[in-house]
Coordinates of C-alpha atoms and ligand atoms in Angstrom, one line a residue:
X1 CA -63.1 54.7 39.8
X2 CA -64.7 51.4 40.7
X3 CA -62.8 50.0 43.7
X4 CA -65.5 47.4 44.7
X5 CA -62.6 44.8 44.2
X6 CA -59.9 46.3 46.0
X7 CA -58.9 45.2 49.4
X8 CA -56.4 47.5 51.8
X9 CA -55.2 45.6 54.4
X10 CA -53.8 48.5 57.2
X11 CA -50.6 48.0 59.2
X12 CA -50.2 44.3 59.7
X13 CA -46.8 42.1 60.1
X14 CA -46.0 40.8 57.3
X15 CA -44.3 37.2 57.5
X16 CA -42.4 36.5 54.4
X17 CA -39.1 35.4 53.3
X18 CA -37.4 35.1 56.6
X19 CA -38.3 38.9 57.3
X20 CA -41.1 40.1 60.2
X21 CA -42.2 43.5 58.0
X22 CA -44.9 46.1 59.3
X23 CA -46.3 47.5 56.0
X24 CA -50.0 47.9 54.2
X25 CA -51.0 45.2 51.3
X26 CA -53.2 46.5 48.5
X27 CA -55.2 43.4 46.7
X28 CA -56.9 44.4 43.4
X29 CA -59.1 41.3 42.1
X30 CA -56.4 37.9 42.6
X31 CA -53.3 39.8 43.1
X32 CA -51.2 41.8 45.9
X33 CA -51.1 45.2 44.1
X34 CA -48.8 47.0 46.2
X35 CA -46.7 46.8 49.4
X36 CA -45.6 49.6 51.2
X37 CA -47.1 52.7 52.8
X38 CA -50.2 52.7 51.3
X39 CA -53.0 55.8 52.3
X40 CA -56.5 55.1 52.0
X41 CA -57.5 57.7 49.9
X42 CA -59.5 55.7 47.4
X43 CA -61.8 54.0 49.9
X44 CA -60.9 50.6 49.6
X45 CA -62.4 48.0 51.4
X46 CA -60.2 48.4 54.8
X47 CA -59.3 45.4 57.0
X48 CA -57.3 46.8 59.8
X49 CA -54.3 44.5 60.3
X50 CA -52.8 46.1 63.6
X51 CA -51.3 43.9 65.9
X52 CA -52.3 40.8 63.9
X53 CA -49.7 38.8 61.4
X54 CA -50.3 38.0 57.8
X55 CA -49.0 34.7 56.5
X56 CA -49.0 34.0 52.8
X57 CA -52.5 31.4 52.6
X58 CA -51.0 27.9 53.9
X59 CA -50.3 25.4 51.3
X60 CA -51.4 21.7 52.2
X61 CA -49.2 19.4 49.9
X62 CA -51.3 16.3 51.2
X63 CA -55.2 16.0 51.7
X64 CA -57.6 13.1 51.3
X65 CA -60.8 15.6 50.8
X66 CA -62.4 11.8 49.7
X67 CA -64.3 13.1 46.4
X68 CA -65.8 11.2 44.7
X69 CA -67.1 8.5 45.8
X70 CA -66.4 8.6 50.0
X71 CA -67.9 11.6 50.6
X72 CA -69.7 10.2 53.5
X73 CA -66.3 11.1 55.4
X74 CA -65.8 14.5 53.8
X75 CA -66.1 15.8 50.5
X76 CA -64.7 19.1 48.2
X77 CA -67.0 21.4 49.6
X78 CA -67.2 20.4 53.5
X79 CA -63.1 19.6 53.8
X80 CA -62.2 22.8 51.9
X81 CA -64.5 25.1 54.3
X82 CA -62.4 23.8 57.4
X83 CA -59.3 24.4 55.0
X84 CA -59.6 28.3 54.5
X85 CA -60.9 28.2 58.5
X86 CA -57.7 27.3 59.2
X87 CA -56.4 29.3 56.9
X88 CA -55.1 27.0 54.4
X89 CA -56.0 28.5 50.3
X90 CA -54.5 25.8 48.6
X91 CA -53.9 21.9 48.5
X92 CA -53.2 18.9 46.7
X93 CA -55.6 15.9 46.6
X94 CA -54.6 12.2 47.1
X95 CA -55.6 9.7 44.4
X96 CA -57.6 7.1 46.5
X97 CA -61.2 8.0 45.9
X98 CA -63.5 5.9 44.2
X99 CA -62.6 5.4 41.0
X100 CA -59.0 5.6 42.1
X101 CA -57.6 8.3 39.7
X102 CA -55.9 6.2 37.5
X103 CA -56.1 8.1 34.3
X104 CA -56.8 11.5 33.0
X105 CA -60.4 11.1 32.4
X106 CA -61.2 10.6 36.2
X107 CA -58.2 13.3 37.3
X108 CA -60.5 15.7 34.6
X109 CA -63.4 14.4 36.6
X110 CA -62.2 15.3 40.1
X111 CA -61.2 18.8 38.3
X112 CA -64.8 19.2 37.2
X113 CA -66.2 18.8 40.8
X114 CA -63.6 21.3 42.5
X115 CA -64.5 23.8 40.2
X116 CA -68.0 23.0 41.6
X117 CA -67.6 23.3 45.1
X118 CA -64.2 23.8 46.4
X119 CA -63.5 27.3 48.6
X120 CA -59.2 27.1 48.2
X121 CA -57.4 26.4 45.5
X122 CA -56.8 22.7 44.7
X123 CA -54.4 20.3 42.6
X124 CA -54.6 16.7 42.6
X125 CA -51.6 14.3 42.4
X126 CA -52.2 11.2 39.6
X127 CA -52.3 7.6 41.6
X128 CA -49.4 4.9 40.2
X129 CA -50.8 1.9 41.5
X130 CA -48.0 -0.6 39.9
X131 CA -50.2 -1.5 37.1
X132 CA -50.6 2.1 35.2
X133 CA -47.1 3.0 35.2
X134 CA -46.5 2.0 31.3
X135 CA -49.9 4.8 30.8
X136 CA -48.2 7.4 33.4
X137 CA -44.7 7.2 31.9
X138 CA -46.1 8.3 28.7
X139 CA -48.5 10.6 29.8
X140 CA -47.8 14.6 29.3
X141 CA -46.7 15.7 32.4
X142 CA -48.5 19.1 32.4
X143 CA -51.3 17.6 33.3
X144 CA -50.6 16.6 37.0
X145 CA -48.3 18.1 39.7
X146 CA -46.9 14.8 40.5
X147 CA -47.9 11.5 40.9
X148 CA -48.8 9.4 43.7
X149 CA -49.2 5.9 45.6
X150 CA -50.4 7.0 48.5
X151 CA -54.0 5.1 50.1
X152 CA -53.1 2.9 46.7
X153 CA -50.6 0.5 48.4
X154 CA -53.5 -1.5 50.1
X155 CA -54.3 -3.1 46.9
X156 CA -51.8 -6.5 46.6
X157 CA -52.4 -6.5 43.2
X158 CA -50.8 -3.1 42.5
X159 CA -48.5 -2.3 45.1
X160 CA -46.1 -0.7 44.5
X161 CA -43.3 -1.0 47.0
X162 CA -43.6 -4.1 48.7
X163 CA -44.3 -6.8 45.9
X164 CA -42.6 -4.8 42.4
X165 CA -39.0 -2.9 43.4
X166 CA -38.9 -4.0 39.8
X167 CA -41.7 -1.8 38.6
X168 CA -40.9 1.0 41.3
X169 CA -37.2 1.0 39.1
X170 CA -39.5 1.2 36.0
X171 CA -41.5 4.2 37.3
X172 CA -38.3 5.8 38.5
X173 CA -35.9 5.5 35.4
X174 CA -38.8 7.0 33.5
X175 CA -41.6 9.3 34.9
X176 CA -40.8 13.0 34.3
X177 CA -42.6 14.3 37.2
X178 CA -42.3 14.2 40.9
X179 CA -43.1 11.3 42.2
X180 CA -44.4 11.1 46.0
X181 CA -44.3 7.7 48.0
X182 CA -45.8 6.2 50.9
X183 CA -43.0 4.6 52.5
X184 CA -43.9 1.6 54.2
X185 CA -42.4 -1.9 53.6
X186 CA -45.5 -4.5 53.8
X187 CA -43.6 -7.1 54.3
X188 CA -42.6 -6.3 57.6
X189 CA -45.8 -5.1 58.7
X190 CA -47.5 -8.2 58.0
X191 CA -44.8 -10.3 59.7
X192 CA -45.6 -7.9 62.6
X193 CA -49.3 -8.0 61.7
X194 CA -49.6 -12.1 62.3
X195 CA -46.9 -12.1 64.8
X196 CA -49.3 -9.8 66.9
X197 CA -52.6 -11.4 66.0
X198 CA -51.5 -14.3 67.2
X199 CA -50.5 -13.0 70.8
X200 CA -54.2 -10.6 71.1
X201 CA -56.4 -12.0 68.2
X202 CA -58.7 -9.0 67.5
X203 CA -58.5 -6.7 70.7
X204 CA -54.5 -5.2 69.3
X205 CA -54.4 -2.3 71.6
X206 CA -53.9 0.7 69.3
X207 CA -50.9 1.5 71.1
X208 CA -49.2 -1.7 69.6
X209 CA -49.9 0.5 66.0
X210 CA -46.4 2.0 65.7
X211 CA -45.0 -1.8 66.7
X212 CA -46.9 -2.9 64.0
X213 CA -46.5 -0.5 60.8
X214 CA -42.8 -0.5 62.6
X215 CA -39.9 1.9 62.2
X216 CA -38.0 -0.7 60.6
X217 CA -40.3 -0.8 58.2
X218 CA -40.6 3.0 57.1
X219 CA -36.5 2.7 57.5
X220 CA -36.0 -0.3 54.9
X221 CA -38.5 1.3 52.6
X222 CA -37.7 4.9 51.6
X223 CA -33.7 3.8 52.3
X224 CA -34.3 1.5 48.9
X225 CA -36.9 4.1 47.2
X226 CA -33.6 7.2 47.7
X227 CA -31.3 4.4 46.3
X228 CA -33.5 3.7 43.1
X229 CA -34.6 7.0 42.8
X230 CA -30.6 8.4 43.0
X231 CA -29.7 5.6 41.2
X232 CA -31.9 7.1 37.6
X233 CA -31.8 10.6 39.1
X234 CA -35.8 10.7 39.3
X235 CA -37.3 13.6 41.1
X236 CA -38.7 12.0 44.6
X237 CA -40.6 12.9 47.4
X238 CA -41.3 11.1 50.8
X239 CA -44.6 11.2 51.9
X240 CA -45.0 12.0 55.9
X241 CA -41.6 10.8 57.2
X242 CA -42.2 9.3 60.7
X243 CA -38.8 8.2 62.1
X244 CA -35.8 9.7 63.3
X245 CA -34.1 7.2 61.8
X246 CA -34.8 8.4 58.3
X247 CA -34.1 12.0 58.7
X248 CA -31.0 10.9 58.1
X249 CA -31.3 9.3 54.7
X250 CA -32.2 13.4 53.6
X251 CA -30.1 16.3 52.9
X252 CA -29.5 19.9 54.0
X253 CA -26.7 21.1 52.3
X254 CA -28.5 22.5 49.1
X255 CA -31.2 24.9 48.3
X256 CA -34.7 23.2 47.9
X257 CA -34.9 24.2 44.2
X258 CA -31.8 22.1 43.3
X259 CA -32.5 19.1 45.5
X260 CA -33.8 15.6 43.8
X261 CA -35.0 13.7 47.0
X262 CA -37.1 15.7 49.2
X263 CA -39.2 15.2 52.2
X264 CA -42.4 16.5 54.2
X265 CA -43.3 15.7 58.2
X266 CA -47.2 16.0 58.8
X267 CA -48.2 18.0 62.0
X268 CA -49.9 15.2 64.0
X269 CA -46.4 13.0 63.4
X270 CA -45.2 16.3 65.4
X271 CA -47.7 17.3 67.7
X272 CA -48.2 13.0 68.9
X273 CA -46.8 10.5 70.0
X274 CA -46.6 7.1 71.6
X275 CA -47.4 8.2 75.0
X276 CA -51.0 9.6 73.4
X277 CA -52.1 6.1 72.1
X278 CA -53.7 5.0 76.1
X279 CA -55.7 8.2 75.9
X280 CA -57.1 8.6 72.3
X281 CA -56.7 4.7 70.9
X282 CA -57.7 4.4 67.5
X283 CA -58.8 7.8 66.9
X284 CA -54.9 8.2 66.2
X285 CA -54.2 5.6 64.5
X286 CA -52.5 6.9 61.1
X287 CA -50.2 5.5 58.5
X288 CA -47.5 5.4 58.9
X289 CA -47.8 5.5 62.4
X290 CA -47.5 7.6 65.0
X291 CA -44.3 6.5 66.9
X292 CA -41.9 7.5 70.0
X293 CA -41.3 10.5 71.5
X294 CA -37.9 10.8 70.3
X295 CA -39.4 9.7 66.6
X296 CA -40.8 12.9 67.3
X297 CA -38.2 15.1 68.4
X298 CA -35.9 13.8 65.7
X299 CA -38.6 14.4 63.0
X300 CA -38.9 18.3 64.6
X301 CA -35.3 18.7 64.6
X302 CA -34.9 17.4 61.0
X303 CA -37.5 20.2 60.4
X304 CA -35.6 22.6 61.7
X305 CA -32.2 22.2 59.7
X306 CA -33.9 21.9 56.5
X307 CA -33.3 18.0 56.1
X308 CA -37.5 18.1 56.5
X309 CA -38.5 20.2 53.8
X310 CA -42.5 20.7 54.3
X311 CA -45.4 20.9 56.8
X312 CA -48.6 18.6 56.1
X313 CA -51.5 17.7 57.0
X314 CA -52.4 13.5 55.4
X315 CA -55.8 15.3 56.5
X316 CA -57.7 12.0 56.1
X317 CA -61.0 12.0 57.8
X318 CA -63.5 8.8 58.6
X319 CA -66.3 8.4 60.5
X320 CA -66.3 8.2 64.5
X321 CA -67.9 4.8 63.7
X322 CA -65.6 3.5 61.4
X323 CA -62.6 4.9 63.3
X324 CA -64.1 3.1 66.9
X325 CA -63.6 -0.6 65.4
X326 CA -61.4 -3.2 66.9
X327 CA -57.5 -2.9 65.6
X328 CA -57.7 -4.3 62.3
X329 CA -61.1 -3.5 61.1
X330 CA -60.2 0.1 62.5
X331 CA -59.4 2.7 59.6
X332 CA -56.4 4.3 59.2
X333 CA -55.9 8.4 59.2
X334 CA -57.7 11.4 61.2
X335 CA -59.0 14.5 59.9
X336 CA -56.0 17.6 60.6
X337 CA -56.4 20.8 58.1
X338 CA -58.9 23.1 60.2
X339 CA -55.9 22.9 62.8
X340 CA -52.4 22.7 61.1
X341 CA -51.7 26.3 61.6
X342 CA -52.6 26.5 65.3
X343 CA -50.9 23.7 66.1
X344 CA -47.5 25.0 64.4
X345 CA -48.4 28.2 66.6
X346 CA -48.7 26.8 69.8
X347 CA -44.9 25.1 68.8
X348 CA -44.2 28.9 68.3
X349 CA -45.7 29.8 71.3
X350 CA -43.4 27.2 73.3
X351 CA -40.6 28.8 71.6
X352 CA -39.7 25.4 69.7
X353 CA -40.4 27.3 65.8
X354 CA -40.4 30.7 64.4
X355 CA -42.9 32.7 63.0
X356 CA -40.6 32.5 59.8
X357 CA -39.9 29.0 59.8
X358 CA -43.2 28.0 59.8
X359 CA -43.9 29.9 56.9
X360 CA -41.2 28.9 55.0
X361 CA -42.4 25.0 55.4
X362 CA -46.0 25.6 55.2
X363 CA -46.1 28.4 52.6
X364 CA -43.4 29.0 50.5
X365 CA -41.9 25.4 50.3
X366 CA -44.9 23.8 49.0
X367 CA -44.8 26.3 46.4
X368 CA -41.1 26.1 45.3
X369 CA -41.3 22.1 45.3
X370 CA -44.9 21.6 43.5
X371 CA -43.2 24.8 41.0
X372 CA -46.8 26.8 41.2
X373 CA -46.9 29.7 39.6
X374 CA -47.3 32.8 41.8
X375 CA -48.3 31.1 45.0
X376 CA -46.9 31.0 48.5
X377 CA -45.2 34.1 49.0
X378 CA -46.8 37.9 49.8
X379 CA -45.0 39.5 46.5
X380 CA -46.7 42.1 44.6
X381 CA -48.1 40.6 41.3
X382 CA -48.8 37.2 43.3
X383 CA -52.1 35.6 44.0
X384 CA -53.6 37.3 47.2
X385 CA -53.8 33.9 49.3
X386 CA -53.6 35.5 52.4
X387 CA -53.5 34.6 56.1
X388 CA -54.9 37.3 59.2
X389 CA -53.7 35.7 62.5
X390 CA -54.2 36.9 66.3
X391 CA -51.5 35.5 67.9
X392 CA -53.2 36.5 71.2
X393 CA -56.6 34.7 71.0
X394 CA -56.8 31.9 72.7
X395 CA -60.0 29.2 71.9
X396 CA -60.5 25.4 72.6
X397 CA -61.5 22.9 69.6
X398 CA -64.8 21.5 70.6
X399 CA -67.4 19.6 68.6
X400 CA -69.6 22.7 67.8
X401 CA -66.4 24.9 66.2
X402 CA -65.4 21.5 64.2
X403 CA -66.1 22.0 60.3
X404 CA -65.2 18.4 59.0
X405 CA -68.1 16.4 57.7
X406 CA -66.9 14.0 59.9
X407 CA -67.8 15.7 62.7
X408 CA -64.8 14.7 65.1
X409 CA -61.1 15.7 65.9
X410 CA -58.5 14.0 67.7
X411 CA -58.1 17.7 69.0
X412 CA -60.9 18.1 70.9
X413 CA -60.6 20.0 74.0
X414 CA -57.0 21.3 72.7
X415 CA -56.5 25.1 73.5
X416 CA -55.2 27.3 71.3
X417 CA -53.8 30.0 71.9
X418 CA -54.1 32.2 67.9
X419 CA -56.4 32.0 65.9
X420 CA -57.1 32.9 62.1
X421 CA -59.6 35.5 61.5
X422 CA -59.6 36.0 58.2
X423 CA -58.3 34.1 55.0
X424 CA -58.3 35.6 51.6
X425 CA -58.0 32.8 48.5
X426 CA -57.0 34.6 44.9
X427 CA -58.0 38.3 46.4
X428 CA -61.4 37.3 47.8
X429 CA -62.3 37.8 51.5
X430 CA -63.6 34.0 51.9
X431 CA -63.4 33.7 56.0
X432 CA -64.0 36.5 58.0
X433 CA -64.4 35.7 61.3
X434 CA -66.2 32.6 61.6
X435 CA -68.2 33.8 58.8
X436 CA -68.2 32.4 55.0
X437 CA -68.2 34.0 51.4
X438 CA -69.2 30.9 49.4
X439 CA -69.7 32.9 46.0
X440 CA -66.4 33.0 45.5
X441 CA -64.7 29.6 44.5
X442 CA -61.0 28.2 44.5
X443 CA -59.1 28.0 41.0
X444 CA -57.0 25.2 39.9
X445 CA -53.4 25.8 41.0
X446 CA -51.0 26.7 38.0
X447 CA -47.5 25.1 37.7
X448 CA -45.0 24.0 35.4
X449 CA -43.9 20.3 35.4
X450 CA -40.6 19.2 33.8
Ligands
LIG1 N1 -52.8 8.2 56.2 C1 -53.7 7.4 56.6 O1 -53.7 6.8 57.6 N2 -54.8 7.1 55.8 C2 -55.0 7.5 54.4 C3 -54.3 6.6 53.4 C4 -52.8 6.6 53.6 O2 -52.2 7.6 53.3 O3 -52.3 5.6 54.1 C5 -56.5 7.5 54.1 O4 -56.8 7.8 52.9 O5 -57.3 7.3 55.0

């Protein structure tokens, strides 16, 4: 018997499902064979899980992995190696490359070059720019997860939720997939925007940021978005909520897979916050922005009683250079998904999240709300996306242990106290303690789309 391709992972924890488990996982090609007591008497390749926990492969349901076209800041192959570091296997792609992916001849394009290069399992969301939505209303919905504004809204002439509630109504009363916004209302950030220029001129500290892209402004946006979308009972997500404020526009009183509106926190928008703009400036400045402390502790608590319904990451790298500018010319966004996991962990660590929680926002969630098939969950006869974690091992982020093409972090010199040593993606040992398997490539992610 050939058992080249099976994998016998010995007496780990198992996190799944709200249940800590000790038990043996048998992967056989993509999938988790068995579960259970399992004895080694086929000579499987064995990974020896004692006194390590195994978290179903994290799911990112926001990345800006910038290919094609800006793949001077990252690209399919550089952003998905820091993925499965950080022992993320699967994530969905934002629209705002260049071209923009408008259509289904550049989303077929994008598909082409992750089967090319990418090391997890990708999806990518279809932009709506304001001027596409009569093509995306008639599209066939199978061939997207969901569709997108997000990075689109810059462009005046097809924004979406600052010049055309109008066409936002039209998009709503009519697209059969889940449509995810970026909720920011432009008009009040450029009143802020000239109101502050006129005080500073150029040299905006970046501190004034979350003044700026304000919370009134997130507030006022996604308040109208949950109106028009209840109003034509659309299925809607909120991009990276960043304000208390609108934790409360979200509810908790029924099960993810019957709920309409839904909502996702990214980690920085919990791990920062005001206080951090004098000692890291621009590097993190996002969008929406980073605001107060209690923004944050509101956004953490929303987490917990389910009115938050995933983990993020918005990872959205630049360049040092283009990040170091003056306040306006400065670009928006940070690279995150090497470090999503460990910073949940060190939450853990502080006792502020469980073990179980986290994998219920990072791992099963995504799965439930993006309805892929046979992902995010350690069930036999599902995809072996996989997650080996020492809880007990602590490291510090520094340039040389960075993976992003970009070459920077906002997290440098952060200590962690866990780290991922090993990451399986579709049965395949990919990351193995600092060390790659790049033979073995991500696959598109399956799902159904109603
Ligand atoms: N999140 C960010 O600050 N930046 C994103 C675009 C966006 O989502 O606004 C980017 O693509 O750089």
């Amino acid at each position: 018997m050939n058992n080249e391709n099976k994998i016998l992972i010995k007496n780990t924890t198992i996190i799944n499902e709200g249940k800590l488990v000790v038990a043996d996982v048998l992967i056989a090609n993509e999938i988790i064979l068995q579960i259970g007591n399992i004895d080694n008497e086929s000579n499987y390749k064995l990974i020896d899980g004692t006194g390590k926990h195994l978290f179903p492969g994290i799911i990112d349901g926001q990345v800006h992995f910038r290919d094609p076209g800006l793949t001077h800041k990252g690209d399919l192959y550089t952003e998905s190696k820091a993925a499965i570091a950080g022992g993320v296997t699967s994530f969905i792609d934002m629209p705002n490359t260049i071209p923009t992916i408008l259509n289904v001849e550049s989303l077929n394009q994008k598909y082409k070059i992750a089967s090319q290069k990418s090391l997890a399992n990708y999806s990518f969301f279809l932009g709506v720019n304001g001027e596409n939505i009569d093509d995306v209303i008639k599209m066939d919905t199978r061939q997207f997860i969901g569709v997108s504004d997000d990075g689109l809204y810059f462009s005046k002439k097809g924004n979406l939720l600052a010049d055309s509630p109008e066409k936002m109504e039209k998009l709503f009363a009519n697209c059969q997939s889940i449509i995810a916004i970026h909720s920011e209302k432009e008009e009040v950030i450029e009143a802020n925007e000239k109101a502050y220029k006129k005080k500073y001129g150029e040299a905006i500290p970046a501190k004034f940021h979350p003044l700026i892209r304000s919370a009134e402004g997130c507030y006022e946006a996604s308040k109208r978005a949950i109106e028009i979308a209840k109003k034509h009972k659309a299925r809607f997500h909120v991009l990276h909520l960043t304000t208390e404020a609108e934790t409360h526009l979200f509810q908790n009183d029924i099960p993810l897979q019957e709920k309409k509106i839904t909502t996702e926190v990214s980690v920085h928008h919990l791990w920062f916050s005001d206080k951090d703009y004098d000692q890291l400036g621009m590097l993190i400045k996002w969008n929406p922005a980073i605001k107060t402390e209690k923004d944050r502790k509101g956004l953490f608590k929303a987490l917990l009683d389910d009115r938050i319904d995933l983990i993020t990451t918005d990872h959205a790298p630049h360049t040092l250079e283009e990040k170091q500018q003056t306040y306006f010319k400065s670009m928006s966004g940070a690279p995150m998904v090497q470090h999503s996991l460990n910073c949940m962990l060190e939450f853990y660590k502080q006792g502020l999240i469980s073990l179980e929680k986290i994998v219920e926002k990072m791992c099963h969630n995504p799965a439930i709300l993006y309805n892929m098939t046979k992902r995010g969950f350690i069930k036999e006869g599902y995809y072996a996306d996989l997650t080996l974690v020492d809880l007990h091992s602590p490291w510090t982020v520094n340039k040389e242990n960075l993976l992003y093409k970009c070459g920077w972090s906002p997290l440098e010199g952060t200590s962690f106290q866990t780290e991922v040593k090993q990451t399986f993606v579709n049965g395949n040992l990919v990351y193995d303690n600092g060390k790659f398997n790049e033979n073995k490539l991500g696959k598109p992610i399956e799902f159904t789309n109603n």
